PDB file of C-alpha atoms in Angstrom:
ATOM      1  CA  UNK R  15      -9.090 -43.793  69.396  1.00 74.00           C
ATOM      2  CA  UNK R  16     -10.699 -47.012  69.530  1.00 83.00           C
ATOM      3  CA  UNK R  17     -11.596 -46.678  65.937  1.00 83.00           C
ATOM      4  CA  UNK R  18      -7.931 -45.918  64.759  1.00 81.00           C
ATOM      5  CA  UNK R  19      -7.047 -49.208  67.150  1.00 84.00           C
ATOM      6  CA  UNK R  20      -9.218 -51.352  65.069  1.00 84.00           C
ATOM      7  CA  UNK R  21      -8.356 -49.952  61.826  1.00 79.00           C
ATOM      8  CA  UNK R  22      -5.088 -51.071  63.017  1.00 81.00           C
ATOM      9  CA  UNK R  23      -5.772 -54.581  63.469  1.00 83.00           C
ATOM     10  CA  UNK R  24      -7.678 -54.733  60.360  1.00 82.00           C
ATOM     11  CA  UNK R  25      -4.575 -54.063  58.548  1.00 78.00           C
ATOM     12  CA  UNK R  26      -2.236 -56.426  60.819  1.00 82.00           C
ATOM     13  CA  UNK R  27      -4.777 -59.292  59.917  1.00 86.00           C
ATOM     14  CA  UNK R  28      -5.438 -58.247  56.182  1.00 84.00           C
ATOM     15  CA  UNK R  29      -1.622 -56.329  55.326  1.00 84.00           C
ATOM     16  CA  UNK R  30      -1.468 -58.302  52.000  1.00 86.00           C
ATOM     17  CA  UNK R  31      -4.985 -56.967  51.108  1.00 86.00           C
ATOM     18  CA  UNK R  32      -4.477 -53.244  52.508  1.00 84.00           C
ATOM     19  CA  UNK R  33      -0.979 -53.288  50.135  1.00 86.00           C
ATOM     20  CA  UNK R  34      -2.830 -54.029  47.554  1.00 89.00           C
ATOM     21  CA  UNK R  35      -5.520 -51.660  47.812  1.00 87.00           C
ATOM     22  CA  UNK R  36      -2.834 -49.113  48.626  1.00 87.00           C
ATOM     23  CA  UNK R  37      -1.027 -49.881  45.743  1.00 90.00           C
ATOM     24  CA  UNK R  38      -4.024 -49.764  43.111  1.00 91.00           C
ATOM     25  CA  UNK R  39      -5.273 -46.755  44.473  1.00 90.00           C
ATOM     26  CA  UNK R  40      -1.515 -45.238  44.071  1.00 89.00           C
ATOM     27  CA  UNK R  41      -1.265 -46.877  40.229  1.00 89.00           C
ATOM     28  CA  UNK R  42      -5.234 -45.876  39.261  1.00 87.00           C
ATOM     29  CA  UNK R  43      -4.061 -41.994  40.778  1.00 86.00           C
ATOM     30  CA  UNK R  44      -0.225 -42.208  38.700  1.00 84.00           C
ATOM     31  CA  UNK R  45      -2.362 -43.766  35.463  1.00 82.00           C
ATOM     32  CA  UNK R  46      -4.918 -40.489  35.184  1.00 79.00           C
ATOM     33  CA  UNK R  47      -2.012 -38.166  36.110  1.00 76.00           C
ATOM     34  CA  UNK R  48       0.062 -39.514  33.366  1.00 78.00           C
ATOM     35  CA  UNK R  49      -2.764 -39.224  31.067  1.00 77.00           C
ATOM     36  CA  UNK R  50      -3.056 -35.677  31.411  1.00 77.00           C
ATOM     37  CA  UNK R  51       0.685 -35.886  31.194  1.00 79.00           C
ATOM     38  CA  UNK R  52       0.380 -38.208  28.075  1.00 78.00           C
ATOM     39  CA  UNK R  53      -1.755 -35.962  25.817  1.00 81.00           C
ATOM     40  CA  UNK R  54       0.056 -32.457  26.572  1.00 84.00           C
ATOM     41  CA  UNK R  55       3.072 -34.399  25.282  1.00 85.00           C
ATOM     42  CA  UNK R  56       1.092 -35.493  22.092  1.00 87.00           C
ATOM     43  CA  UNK R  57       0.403 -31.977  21.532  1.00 89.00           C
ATOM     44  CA  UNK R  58       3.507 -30.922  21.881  1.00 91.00           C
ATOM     45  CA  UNK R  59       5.007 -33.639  19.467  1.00 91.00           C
ATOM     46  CA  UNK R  60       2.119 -32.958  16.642  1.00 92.00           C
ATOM     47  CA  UNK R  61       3.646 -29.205  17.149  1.00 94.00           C
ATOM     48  CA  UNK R  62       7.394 -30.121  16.807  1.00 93.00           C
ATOM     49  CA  UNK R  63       6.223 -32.609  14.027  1.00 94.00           C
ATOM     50  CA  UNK R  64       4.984 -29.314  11.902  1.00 94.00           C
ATOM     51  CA  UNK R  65       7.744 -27.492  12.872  1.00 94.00           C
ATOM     52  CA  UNK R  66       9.457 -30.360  11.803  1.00 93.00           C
ATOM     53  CA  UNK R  67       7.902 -30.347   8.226  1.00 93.00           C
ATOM     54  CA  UNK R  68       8.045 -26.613   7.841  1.00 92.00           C
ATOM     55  CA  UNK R  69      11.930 -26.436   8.397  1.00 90.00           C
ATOM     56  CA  UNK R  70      12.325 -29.462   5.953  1.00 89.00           C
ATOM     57  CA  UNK R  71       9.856 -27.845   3.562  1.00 88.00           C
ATOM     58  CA  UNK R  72      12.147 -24.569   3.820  1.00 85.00           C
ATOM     59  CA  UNK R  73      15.346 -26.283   3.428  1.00 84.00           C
ATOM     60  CA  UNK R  74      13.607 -28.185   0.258  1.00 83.00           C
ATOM     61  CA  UNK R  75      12.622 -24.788  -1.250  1.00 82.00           C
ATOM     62  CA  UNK R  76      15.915 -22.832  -0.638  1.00 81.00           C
ATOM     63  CA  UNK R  77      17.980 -25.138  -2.404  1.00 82.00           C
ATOM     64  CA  UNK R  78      19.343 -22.601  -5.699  1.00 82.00           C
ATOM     65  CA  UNK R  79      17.846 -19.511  -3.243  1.00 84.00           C
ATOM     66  CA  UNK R  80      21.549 -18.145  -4.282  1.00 86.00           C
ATOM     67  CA  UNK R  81      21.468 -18.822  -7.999  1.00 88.00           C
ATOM     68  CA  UNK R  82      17.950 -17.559  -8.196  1.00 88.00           C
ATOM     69  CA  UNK R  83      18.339 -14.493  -6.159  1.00 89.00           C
ATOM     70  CA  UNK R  84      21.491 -13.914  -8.970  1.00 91.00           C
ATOM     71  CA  UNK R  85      18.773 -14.160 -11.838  1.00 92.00           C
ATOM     72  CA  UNK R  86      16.334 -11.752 -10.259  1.00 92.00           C
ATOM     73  CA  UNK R  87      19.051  -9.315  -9.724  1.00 93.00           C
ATOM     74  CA  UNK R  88      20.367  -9.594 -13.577  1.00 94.00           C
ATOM     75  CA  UNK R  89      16.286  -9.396 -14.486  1.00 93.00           C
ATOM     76  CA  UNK R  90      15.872  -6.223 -12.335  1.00 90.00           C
ATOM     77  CA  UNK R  91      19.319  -4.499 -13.758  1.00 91.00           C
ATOM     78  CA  UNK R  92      17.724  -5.386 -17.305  1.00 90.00           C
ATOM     79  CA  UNK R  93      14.272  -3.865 -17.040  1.00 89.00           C
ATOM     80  CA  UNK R  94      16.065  -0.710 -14.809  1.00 88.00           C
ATOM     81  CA  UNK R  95      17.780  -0.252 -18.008  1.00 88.00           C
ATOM     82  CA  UNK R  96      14.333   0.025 -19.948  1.00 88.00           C
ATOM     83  CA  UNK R  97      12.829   2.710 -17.491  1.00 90.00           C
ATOM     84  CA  UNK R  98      13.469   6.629 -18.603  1.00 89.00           C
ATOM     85  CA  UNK R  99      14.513   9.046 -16.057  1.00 89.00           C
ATOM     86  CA  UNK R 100      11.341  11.480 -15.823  1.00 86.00           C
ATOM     87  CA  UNK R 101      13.566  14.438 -15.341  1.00 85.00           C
ATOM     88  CA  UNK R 102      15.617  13.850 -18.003  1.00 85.00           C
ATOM     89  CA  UNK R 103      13.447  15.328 -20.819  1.00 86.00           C
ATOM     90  CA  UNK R 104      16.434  16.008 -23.295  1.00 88.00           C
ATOM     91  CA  UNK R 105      17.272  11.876 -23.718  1.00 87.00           C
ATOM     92  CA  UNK R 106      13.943  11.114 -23.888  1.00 87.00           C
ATOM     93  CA  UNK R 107      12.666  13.685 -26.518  1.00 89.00           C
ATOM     94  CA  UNK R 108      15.853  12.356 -28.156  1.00 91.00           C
ATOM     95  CA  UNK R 109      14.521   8.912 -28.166  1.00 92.00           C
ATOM     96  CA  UNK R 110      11.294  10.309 -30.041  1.00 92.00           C
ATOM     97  CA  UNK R 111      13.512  12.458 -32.630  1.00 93.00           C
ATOM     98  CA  UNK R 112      15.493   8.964 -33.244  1.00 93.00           C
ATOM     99  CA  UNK R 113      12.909   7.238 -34.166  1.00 92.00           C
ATOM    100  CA  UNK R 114      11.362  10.454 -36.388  1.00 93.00           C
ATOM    101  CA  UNK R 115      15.159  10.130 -38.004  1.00 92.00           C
ATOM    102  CA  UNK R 116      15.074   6.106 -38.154  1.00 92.00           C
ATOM    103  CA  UNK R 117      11.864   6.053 -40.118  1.00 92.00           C
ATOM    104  CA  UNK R 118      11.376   8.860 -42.454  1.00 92.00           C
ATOM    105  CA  UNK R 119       7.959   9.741 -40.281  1.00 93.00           C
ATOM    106  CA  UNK R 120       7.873  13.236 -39.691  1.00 93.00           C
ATOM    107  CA  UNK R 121       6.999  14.477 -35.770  1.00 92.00           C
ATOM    108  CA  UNK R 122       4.367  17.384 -35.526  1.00 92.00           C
ATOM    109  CA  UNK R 123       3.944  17.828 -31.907  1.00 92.00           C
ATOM    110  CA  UNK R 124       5.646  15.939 -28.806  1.00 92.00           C
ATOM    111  CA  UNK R 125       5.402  16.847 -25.405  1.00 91.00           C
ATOM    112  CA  UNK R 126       6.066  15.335 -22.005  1.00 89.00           C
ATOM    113  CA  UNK R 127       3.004  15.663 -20.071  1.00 87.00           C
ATOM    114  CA  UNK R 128       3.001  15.554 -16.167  1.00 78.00           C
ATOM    115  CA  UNK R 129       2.539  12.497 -15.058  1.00 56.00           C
ATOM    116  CA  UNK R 130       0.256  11.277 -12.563  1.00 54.00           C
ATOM    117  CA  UNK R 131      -0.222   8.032 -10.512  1.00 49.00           C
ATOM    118  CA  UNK R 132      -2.376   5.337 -11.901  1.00 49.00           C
ATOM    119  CA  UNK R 133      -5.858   5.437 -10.477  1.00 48.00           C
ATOM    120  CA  UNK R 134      -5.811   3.678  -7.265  1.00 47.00           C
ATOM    121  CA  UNK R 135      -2.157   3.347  -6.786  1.00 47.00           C
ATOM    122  CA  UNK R 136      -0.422   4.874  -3.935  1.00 48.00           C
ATOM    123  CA  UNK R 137       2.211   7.479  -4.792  1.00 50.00           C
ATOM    124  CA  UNK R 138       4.779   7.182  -2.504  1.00 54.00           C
ATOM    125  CA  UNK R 139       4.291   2.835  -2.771  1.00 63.00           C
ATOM    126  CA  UNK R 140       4.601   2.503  -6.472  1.00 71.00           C
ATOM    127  CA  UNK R 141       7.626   0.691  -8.008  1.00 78.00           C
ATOM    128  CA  UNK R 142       7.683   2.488 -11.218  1.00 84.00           C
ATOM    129  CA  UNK R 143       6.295   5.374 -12.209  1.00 89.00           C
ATOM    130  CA  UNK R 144       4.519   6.371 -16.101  1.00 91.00           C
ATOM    131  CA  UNK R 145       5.862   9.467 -17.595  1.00 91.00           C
ATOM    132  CA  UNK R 146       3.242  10.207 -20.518  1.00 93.00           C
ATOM    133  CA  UNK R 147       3.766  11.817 -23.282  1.00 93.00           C
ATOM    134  CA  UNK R 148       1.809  13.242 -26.386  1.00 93.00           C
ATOM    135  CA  UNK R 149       3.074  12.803 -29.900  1.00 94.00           C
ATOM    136  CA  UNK R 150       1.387  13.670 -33.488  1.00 93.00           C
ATOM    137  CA  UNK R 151       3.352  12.141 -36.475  1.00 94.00           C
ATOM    138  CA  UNK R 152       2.794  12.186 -39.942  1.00 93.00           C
ATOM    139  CA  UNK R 153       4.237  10.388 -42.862  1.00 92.00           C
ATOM    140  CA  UNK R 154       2.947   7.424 -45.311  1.00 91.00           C
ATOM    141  CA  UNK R 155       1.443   4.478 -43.999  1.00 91.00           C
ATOM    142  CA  UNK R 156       4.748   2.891 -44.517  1.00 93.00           C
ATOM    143  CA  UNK R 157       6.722   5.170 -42.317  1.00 92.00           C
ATOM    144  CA  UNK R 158       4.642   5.092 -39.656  1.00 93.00           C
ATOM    145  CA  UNK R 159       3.399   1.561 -39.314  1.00 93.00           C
ATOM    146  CA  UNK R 160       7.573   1.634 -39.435  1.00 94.00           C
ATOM    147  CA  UNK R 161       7.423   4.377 -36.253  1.00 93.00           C
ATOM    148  CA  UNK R 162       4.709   2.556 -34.459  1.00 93.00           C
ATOM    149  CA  UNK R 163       6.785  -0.872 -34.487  1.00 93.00           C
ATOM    150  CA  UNK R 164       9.998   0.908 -33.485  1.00 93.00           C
ATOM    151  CA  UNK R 165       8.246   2.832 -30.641  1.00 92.00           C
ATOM    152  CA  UNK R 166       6.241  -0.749 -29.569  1.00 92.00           C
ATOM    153  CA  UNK R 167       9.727  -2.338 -30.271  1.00 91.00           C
ATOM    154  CA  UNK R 168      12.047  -0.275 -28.084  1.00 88.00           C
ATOM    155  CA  UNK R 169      14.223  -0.325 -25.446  1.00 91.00           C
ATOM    156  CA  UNK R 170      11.716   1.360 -23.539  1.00 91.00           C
ATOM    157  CA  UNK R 171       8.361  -0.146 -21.867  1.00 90.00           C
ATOM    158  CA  UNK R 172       5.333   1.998 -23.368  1.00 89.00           C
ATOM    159  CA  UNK R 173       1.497   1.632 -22.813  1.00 90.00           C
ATOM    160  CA  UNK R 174      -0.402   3.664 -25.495  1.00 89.00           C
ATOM    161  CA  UNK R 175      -3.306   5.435 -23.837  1.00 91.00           C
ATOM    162  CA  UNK R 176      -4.765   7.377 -26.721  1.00 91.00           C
ATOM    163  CA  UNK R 177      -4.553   6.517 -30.715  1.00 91.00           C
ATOM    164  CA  UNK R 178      -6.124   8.170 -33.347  1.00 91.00           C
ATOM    165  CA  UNK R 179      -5.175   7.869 -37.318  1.00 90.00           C
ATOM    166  CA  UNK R 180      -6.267  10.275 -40.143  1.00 89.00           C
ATOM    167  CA  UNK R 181      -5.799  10.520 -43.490  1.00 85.00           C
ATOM    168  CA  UNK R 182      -4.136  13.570 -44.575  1.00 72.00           C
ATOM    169  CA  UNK R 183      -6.131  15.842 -47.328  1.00 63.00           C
ATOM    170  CA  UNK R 184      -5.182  19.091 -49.112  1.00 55.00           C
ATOM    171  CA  UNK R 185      -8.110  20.669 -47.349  1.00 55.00           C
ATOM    172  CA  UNK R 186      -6.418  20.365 -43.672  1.00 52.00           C
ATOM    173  CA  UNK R 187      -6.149  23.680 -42.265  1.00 52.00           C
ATOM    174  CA  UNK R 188      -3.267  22.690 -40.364  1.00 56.00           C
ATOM    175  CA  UNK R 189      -0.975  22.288 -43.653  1.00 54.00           C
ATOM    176  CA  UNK R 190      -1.070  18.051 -43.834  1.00 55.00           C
ATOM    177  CA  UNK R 191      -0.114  16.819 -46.905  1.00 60.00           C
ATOM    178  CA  UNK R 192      -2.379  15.184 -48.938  1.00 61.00           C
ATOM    179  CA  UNK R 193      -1.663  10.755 -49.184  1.00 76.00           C
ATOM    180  CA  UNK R 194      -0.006  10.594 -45.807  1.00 87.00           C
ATOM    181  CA  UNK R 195      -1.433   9.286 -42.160  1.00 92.00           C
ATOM    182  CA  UNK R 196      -1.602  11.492 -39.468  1.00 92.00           C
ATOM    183  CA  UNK R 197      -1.171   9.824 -36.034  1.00 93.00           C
ATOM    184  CA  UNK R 198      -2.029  11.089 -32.699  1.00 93.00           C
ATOM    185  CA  UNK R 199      -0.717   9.304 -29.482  1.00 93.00           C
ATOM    186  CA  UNK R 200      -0.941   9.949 -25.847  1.00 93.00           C
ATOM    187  CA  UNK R 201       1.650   7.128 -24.372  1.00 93.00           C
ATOM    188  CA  UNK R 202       3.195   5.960 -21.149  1.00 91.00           C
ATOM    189  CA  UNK R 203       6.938   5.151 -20.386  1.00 91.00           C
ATOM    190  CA  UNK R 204       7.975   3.471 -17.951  1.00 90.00           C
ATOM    191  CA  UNK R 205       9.948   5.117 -15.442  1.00 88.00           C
ATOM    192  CA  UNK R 206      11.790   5.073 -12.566  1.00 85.00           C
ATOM    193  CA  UNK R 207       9.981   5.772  -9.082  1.00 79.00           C
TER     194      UNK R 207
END
């Protein structure tokens, strides 16, 4: 106790000092805390300030969202119009036998083939689907550079897998005419899923 006792006195004699030192000690401790204090709330404002940005970035970029989710939807009802229905074979033979009509070329074979799934592409994930379809036509090279324009031309989106031209002779066993073009095609539609 005679320790505490002259601790005591020391700080009757020196109280000025002793607040001081008190108080320094309390404003060094308060400083360091509020450091620690200081840069968790700079982290937190850089955070808000991207947040910040991002939100402003989003309202920047939806302005017209409404008008341009209108055009998509008019895009998407056009090309929906394009696509063939795979199961309905008798409009899209017709579609074939139109042009055959339109043109003056004369059809030999056409067949809807079963279609299949692009190589790498995931059935049950694929937007549209290809319904091929083989065709042989024969007529002058008028009538069916006229049927090959028509056909690329179309209301319908084709990819042509397979093309082959001959010219027809009177010694074709399979009765071609002699001055005409024989034209064999393996092509896609598009269709729907």
């Amino acid at each position: 106790m005679p320790a505490l006792r002259q601790l005591l006195r020391f700080l009757k004699r020196h109280a000025f000092a002793a607040v001081c030192c008190v108080l320094t000690i309390g404003t060094v401790a308060a400083y360091f805390a509020r450091m620690d204090l200081l840069d968790q709330a700079r982290t937190e404002a850089g955070q808000l300030q991207k947040e910040a940005e991002n939100m402003k970035r989003n309202l920047r970029n939806a302005s017209g969202l409404k008008e341009q989710l209108a055009d998509l939807q008019v895009l998407l009802s056009i090309v929906d119009a394009r696509l063939v229905r795979p199961d309905d074979l008798a409009s899209n033979l017709q579609y074939f036998y139109r042009l055959e009509s339109e043109t003056g070329a004369k059809i030999l074979q056409l067949r809807q083939m079963t279609g299949s799934a692009p190589a790498g592409a995931k059935s049950s994930k694929t937007a549209y689907r290809p319904v091929p379809y083989s065709v042989i036509i024969e007529g002058s090279f008028p009538q069916v550079m006229l049927f090959l324009t028509r056909l690329e031309r179309g209301p319908h989106f084709n990819h042509t897998q397979v093309f082959t031209a001959q010219r027809g002779s009177t010694d074709s066993p399979e009765g071609i005419r002699s001055g005409t073009v024989v034209v064999n095609l393996t092509i896609e539609l598009l269709g729907t899923p």
